[in-house]
Tab-separated table of C-alpha atoms in Angstrom:
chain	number	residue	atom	x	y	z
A	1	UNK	CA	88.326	119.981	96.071
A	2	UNK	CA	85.244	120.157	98.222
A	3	UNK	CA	85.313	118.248	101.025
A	4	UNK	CA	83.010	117.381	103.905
A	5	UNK	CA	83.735	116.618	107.433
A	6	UNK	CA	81.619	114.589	109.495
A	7	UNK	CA	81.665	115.906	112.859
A	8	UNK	CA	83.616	119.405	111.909
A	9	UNK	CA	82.134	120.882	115.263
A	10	UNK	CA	84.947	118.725	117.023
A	11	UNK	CA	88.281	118.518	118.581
A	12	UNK	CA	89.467	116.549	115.299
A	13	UNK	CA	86.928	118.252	112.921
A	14	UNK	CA	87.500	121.514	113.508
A	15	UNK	CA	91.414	120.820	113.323
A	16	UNK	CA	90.507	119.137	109.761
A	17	UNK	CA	88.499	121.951	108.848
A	18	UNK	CA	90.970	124.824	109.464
A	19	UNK	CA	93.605	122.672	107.823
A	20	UNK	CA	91.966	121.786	104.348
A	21	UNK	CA	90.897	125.420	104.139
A	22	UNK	CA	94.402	126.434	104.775
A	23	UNK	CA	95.317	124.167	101.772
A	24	UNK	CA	92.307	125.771	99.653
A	25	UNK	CA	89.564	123.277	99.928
A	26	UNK	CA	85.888	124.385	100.000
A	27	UNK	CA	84.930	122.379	103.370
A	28	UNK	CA	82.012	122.011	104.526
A	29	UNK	CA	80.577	120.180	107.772
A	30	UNK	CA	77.750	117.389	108.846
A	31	UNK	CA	76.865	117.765	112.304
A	32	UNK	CA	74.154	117.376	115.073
A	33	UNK	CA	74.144	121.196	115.914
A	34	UNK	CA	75.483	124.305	114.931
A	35	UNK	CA	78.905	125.618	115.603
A	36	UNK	CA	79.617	129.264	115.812
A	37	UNK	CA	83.697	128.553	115.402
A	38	UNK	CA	83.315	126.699	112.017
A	39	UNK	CA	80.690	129.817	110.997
A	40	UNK	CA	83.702	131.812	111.609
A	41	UNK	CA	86.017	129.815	109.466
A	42	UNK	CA	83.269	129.976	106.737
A	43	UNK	CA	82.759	126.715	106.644
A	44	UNK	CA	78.997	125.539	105.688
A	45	UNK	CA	77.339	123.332	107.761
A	46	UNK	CA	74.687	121.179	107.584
A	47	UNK	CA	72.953	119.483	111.073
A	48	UNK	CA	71.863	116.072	111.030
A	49	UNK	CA	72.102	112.668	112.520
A	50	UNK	CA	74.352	110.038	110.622
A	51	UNK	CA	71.374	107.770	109.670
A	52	UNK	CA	69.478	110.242	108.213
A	53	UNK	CA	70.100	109.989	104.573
A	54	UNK	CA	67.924	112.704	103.594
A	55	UNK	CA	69.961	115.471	105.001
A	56	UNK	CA	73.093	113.587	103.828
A	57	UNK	CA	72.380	114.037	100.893
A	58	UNK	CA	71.888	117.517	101.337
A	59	UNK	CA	75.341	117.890	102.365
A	60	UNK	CA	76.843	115.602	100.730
A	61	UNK	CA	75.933	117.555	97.285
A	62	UNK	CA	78.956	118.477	94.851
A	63	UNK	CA	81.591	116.966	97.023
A	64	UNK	CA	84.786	115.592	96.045
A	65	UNK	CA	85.452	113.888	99.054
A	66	UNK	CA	84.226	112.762	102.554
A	67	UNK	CA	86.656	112.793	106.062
A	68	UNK	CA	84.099	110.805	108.188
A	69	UNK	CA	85.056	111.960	111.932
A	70	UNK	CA	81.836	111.981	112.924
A	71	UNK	CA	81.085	109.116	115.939
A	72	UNK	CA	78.980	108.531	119.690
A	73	UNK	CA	82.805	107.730	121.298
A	74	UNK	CA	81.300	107.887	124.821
A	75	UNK	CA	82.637	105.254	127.303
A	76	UNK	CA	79.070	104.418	128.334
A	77	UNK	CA	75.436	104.098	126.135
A	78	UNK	CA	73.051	100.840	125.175
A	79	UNK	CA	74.048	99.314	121.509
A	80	UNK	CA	71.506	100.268	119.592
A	81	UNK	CA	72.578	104.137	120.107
A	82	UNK	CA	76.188	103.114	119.151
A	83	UNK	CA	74.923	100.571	116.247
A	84	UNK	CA	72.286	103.701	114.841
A	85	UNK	CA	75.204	106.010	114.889
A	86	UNK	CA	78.650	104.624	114.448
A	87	UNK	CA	77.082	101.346	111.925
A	88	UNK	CA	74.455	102.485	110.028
A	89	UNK	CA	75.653	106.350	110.283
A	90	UNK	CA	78.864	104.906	108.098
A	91	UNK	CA	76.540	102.692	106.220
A	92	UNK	CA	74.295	105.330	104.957
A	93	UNK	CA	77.482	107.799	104.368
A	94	UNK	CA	78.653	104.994	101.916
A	95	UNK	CA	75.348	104.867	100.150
A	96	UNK	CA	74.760	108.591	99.504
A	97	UNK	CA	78.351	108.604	98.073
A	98	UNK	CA	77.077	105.995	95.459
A	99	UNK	CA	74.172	107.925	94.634
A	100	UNK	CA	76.110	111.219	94.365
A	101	UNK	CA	79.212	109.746	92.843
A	102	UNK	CA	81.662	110.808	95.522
A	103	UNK	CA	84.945	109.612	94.972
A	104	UNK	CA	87.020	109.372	98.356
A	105	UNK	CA	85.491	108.552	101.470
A	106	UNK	CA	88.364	108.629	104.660
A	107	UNK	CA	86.883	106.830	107.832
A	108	UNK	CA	88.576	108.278	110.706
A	109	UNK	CA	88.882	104.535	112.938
A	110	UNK	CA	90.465	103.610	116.127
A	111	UNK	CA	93.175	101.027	117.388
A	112	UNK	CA	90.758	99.731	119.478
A	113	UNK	CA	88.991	98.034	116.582
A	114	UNK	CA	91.766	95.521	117.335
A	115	UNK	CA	90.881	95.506	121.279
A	116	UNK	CA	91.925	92.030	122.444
A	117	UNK	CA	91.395	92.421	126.346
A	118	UNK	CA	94.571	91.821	128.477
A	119	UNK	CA	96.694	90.713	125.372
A	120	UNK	CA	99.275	92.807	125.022
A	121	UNK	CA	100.244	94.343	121.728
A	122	UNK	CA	104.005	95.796	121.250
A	123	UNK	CA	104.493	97.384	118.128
A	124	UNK	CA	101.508	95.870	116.138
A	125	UNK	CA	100.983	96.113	112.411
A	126	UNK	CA	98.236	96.175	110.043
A	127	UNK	CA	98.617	92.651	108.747
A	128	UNK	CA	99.183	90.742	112.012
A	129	UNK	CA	96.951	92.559	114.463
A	130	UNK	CA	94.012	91.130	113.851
A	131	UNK	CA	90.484	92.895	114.725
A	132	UNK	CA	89.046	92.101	118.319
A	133	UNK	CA	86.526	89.075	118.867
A	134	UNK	CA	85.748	90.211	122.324
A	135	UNK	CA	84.743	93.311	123.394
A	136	UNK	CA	83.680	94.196	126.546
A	137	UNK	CA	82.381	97.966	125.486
A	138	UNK	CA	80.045	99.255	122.462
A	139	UNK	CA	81.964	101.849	121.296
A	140	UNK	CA	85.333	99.437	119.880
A	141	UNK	CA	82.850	96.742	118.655
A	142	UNK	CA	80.247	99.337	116.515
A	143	UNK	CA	84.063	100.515	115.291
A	144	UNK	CA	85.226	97.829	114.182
A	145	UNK	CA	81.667	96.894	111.902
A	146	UNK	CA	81.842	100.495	110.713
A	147	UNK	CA	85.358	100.142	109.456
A	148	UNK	CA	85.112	96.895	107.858
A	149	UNK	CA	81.997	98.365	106.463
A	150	UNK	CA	84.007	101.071	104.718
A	151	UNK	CA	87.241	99.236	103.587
A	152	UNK	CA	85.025	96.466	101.848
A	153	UNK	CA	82.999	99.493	99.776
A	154	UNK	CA	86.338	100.371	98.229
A	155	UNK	CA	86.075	99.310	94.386
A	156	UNK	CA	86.725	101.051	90.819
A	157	UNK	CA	84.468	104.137	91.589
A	158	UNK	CA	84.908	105.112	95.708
A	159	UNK	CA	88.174	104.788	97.103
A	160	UNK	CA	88.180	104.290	100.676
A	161	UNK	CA	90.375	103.913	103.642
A	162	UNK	CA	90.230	103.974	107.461
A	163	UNK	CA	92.969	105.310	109.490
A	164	UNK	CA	93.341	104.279	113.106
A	165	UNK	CA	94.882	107.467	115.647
A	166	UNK	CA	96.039	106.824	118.638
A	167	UNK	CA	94.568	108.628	121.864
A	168	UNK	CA	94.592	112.104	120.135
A	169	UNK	CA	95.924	115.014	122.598
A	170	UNK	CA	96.821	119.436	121.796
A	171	UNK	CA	95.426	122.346	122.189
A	172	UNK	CA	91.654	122.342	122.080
A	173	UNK	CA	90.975	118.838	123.476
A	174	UNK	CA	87.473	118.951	124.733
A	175	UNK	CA	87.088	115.210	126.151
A	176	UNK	CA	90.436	113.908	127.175
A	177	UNK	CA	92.343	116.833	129.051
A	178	UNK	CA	89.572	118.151	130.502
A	179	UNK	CA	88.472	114.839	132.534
A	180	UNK	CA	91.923	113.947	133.607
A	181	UNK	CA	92.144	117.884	134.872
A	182	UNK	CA	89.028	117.164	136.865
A	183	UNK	CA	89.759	113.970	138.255
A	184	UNK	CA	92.927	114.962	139.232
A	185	UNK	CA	91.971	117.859	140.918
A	186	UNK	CA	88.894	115.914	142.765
A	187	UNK	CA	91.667	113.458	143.905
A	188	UNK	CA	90.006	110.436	141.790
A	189	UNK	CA	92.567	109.862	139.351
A	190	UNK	CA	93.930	106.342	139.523
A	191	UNK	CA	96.764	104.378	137.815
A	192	UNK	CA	95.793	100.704	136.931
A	193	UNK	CA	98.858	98.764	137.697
A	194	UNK	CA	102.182	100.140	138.388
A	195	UNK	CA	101.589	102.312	135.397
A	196	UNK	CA	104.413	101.034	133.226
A	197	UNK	CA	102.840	99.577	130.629
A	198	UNK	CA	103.614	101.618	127.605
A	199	UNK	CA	101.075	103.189	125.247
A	200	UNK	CA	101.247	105.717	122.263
A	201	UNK	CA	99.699	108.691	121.282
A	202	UNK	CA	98.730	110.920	118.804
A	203	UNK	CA	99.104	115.171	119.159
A	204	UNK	CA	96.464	116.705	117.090
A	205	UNK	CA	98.356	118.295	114.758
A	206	UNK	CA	100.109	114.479	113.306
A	207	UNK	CA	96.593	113.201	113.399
A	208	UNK	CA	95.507	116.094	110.657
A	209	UNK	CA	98.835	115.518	109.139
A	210	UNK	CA	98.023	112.087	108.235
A	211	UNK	CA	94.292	112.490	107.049
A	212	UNK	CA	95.705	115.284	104.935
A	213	UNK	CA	98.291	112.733	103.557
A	214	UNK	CA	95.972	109.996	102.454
A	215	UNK	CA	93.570	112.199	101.498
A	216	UNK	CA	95.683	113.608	98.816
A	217	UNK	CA	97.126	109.870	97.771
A	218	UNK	CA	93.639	108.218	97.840
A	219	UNK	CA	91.966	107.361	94.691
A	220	UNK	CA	91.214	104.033	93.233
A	221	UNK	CA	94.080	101.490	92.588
A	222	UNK	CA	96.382	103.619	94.720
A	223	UNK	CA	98.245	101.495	97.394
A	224	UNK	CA	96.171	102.936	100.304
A	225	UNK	CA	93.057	102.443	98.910
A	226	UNK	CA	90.960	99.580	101.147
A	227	UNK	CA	93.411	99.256	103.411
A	228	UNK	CA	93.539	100.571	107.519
A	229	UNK	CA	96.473	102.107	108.736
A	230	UNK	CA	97.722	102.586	112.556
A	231	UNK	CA	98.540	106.581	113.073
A	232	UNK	CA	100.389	107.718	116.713
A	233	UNK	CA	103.199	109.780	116.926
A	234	UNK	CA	105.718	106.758	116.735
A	235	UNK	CA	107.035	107.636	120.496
A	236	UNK	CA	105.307	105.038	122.792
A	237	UNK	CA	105.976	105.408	126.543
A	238	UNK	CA	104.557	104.515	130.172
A	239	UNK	CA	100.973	105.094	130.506
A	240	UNK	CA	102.313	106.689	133.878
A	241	UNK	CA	104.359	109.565	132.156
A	242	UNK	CA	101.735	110.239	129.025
A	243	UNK	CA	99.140	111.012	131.733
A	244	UNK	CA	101.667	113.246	134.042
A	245	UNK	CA	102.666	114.789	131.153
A	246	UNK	CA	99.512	115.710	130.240
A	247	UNK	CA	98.445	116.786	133.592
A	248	UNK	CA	101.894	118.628	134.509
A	249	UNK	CA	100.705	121.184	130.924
A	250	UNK	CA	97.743	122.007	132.599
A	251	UNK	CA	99.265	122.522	136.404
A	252	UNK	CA	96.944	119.813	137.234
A	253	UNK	CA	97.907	117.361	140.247
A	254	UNK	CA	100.362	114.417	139.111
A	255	UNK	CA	99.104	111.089	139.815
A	256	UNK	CA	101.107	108.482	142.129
A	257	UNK	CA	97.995	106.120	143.157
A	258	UNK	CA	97.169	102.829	141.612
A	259	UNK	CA	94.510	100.190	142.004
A	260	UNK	CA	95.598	96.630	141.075
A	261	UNK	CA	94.019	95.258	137.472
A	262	UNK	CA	91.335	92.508	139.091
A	263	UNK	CA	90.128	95.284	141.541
A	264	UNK	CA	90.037	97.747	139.059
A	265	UNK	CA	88.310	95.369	136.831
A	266	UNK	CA	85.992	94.452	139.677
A	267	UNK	CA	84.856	97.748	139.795
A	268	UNK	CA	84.174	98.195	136.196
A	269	UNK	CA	82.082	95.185	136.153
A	270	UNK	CA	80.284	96.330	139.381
A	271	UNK	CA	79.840	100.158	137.699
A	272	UNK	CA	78.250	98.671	134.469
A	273	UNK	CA	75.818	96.972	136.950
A	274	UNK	CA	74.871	99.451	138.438
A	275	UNK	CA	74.641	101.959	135.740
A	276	UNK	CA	72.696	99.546	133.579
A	277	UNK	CA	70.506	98.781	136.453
A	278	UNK	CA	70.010	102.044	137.929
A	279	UNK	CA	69.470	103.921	134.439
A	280	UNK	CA	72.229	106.328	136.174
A	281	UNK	CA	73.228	109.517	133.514
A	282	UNK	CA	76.744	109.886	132.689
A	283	UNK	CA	79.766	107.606	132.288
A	284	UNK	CA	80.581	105.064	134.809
A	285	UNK	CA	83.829	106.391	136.474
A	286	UNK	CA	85.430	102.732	136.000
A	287	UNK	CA	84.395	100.107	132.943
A	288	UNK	CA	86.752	96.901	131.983
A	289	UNK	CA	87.272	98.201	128.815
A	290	UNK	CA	89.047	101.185	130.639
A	291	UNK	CA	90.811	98.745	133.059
A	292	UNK	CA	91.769	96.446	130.179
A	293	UNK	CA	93.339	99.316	128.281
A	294	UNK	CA	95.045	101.371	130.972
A	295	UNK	CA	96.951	98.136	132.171
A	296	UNK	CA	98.150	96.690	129.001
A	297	UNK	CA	100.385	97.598	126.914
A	298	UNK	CA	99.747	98.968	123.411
A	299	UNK	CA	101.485	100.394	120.975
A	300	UNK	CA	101.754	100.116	117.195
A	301	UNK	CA	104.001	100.575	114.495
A	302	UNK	CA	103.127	103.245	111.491
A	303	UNK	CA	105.401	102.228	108.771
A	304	UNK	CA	102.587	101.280	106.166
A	305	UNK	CA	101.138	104.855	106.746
A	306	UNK	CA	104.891	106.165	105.947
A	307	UNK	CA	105.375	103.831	103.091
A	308	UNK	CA	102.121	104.268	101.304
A	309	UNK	CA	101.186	108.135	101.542
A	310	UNK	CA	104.521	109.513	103.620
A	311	UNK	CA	103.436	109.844	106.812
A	312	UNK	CA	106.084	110.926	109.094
A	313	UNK	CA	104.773	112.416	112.515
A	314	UNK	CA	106.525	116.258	112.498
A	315	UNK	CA	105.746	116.997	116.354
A	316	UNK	CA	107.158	115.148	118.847
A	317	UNK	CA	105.670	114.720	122.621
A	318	UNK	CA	107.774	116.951	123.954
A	319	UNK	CA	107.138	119.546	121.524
A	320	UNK	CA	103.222	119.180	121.081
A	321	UNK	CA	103.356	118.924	125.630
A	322	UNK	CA	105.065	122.368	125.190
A	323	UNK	CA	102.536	123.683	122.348
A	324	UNK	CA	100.108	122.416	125.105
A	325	UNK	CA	101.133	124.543	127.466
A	326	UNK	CA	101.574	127.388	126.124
A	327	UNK	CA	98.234	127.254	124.717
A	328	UNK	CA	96.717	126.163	128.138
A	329	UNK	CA	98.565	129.371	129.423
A	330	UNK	CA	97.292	131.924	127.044
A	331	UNK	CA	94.211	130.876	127.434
């Protein structure tokens, strides 16, 4: 098939990229600027912002299919930057696949679409984990509207579905890794709590698994088909030993310190102030989103991915912290 990737220049899209050509898929890729890795892999690109639906269409010509990575995921930003891109970005991606006929359209989602502040959530499914009514950052809230944007366009003619991975971590993280390294190593790295509040994951290579899965199984009357589906690598453990795992692959200081959830919280609330206030650049180095989610616990269960399209995560923690590594090492 051809297939474009939304977002190819990225940790996720480049891993999609290099798999569906590996499986002998003409890819090509929709991003903001050009990257000289995917000119490598021969993969055509195409530079744009998500609302503008005149270069969609350009890149959206003759394709079979569309794996819509593409998203602003920073931890900081006013709404109407995440609303242009994450909203009416998907919004305009479902349009041009009307006009051009496109028949499978994969919204790459988050849990946090489900974000319900300090309520814990152990083993959560699809059908009782209901989507968040309070958010406390942009980024899960323009989520969520994009995703129930894209389940409710699937009908007779586009096929959709969203899936939902899990705090995505291997070799050639960009955005995850790298700050924890750098915290670490600056001696700002904090737990929130005691740090034994379990989470899951994802490692990179399950998260392509998966896409590649429903991918192949989407079309329209197929069980998938408008439905969301929770992806992680089924292994959920301590916040406090994901993030020392982590950090222990890349010889990075292990972190022991905590702050207690209302300080940490506190200090969100006071950063967002300030930042908002103050018109300071970057991301605030605390927000109570990232208190919320560091201290609860949250972890979901992946047996509607496994029943309707096989997913089965093939590499474990230990394995993909290994892969890491290595990796990490060669480099």
């Amino acid at each position: 098939m051809n297939i474009l990737v939304t977002g190819g220049s990225g940790f996720l899209g480049q891993a999609l990229c290099r798999a569906l050509l590996a499986q002998g898929h003409t890819v090509s890729s929709y991003q903001r600027g050009f990257s000289p890795a995917l000119a490598q892999l021969g993969v055509r690109q195409t530079l744009g912002a998500l609302h503008d639906k005149t270069a969609l269409r350009v890149a959206m010509q003759q394709q079979h299919g569309v794996l819509h990575n593409a998203a602003k995921a920073s931890g900081w930003g006013t709404w109407q930057d995440f609303y242009q891109t994450n909203v009416l970005g998907t919004q305009c991606i479902i349009e041009v696949c009307r006009e051009l006929g496109i028949g499978k359209l994969l919204y790459t989602s988050t849990p946090s679409v489900v974000h319900a502040g300090r309520k814990p959530v152990a083993g959560g499914n699809e059908r009782d984990t209901p989507y968040g009514s309070r958010f406390t950052a942009h980024y899960p809230h323009s989520k969520m509207l994009a995703e129930r944007a894209v389940l409710a366009a699937n009908d007779v003619s586009l096929a959709t579905l969203a899936l939902r991975p899990r705090l995505i971590w291997g070799p050639g993280d960009t955005q995850l890794l790298p700050r924890l390294v750098e915290r670490a190593r600056a001696g700002r790295l904090r737990l929130i709590g005691d740090g034994g509040n379990r989470m899951d994951c994802t490692y990179i290579d399950n998260v392509v698994q998966a896409h590649l899965l429903a991918l192949a199984e989407l079309k329209p009357g197929a069980a998938c088909a408008g439905k969301a589906y929770f992806i992680s690598n089924g292994e959920p453990r301590p916040v406090r030993d994901i993030i020392n795992g982590l950090l222990a692959a890349a010889d990075a200081p292990l972190v022991e310190k905590s702050l207690p959830f209302p300080l940490a919280y506190a200090l969100g609330m006071g950063c967002e102030a300030l930042w908002a206030i103050g018109r300071l650049g970057g991301e605030p180095p605390m927000t109570r989103f990232l208190a919320e989610q560091l201290s609860t616990e949250h972890w979901y269960d992946c047996s509607q991915a496994q029943r309707d399209f096989g997913y089965t995560p093939e590499i474990s923690m230990d394995e993909g912290l290994r892969r890491l590594r290595a990796a990490l090492h060669e480099g």
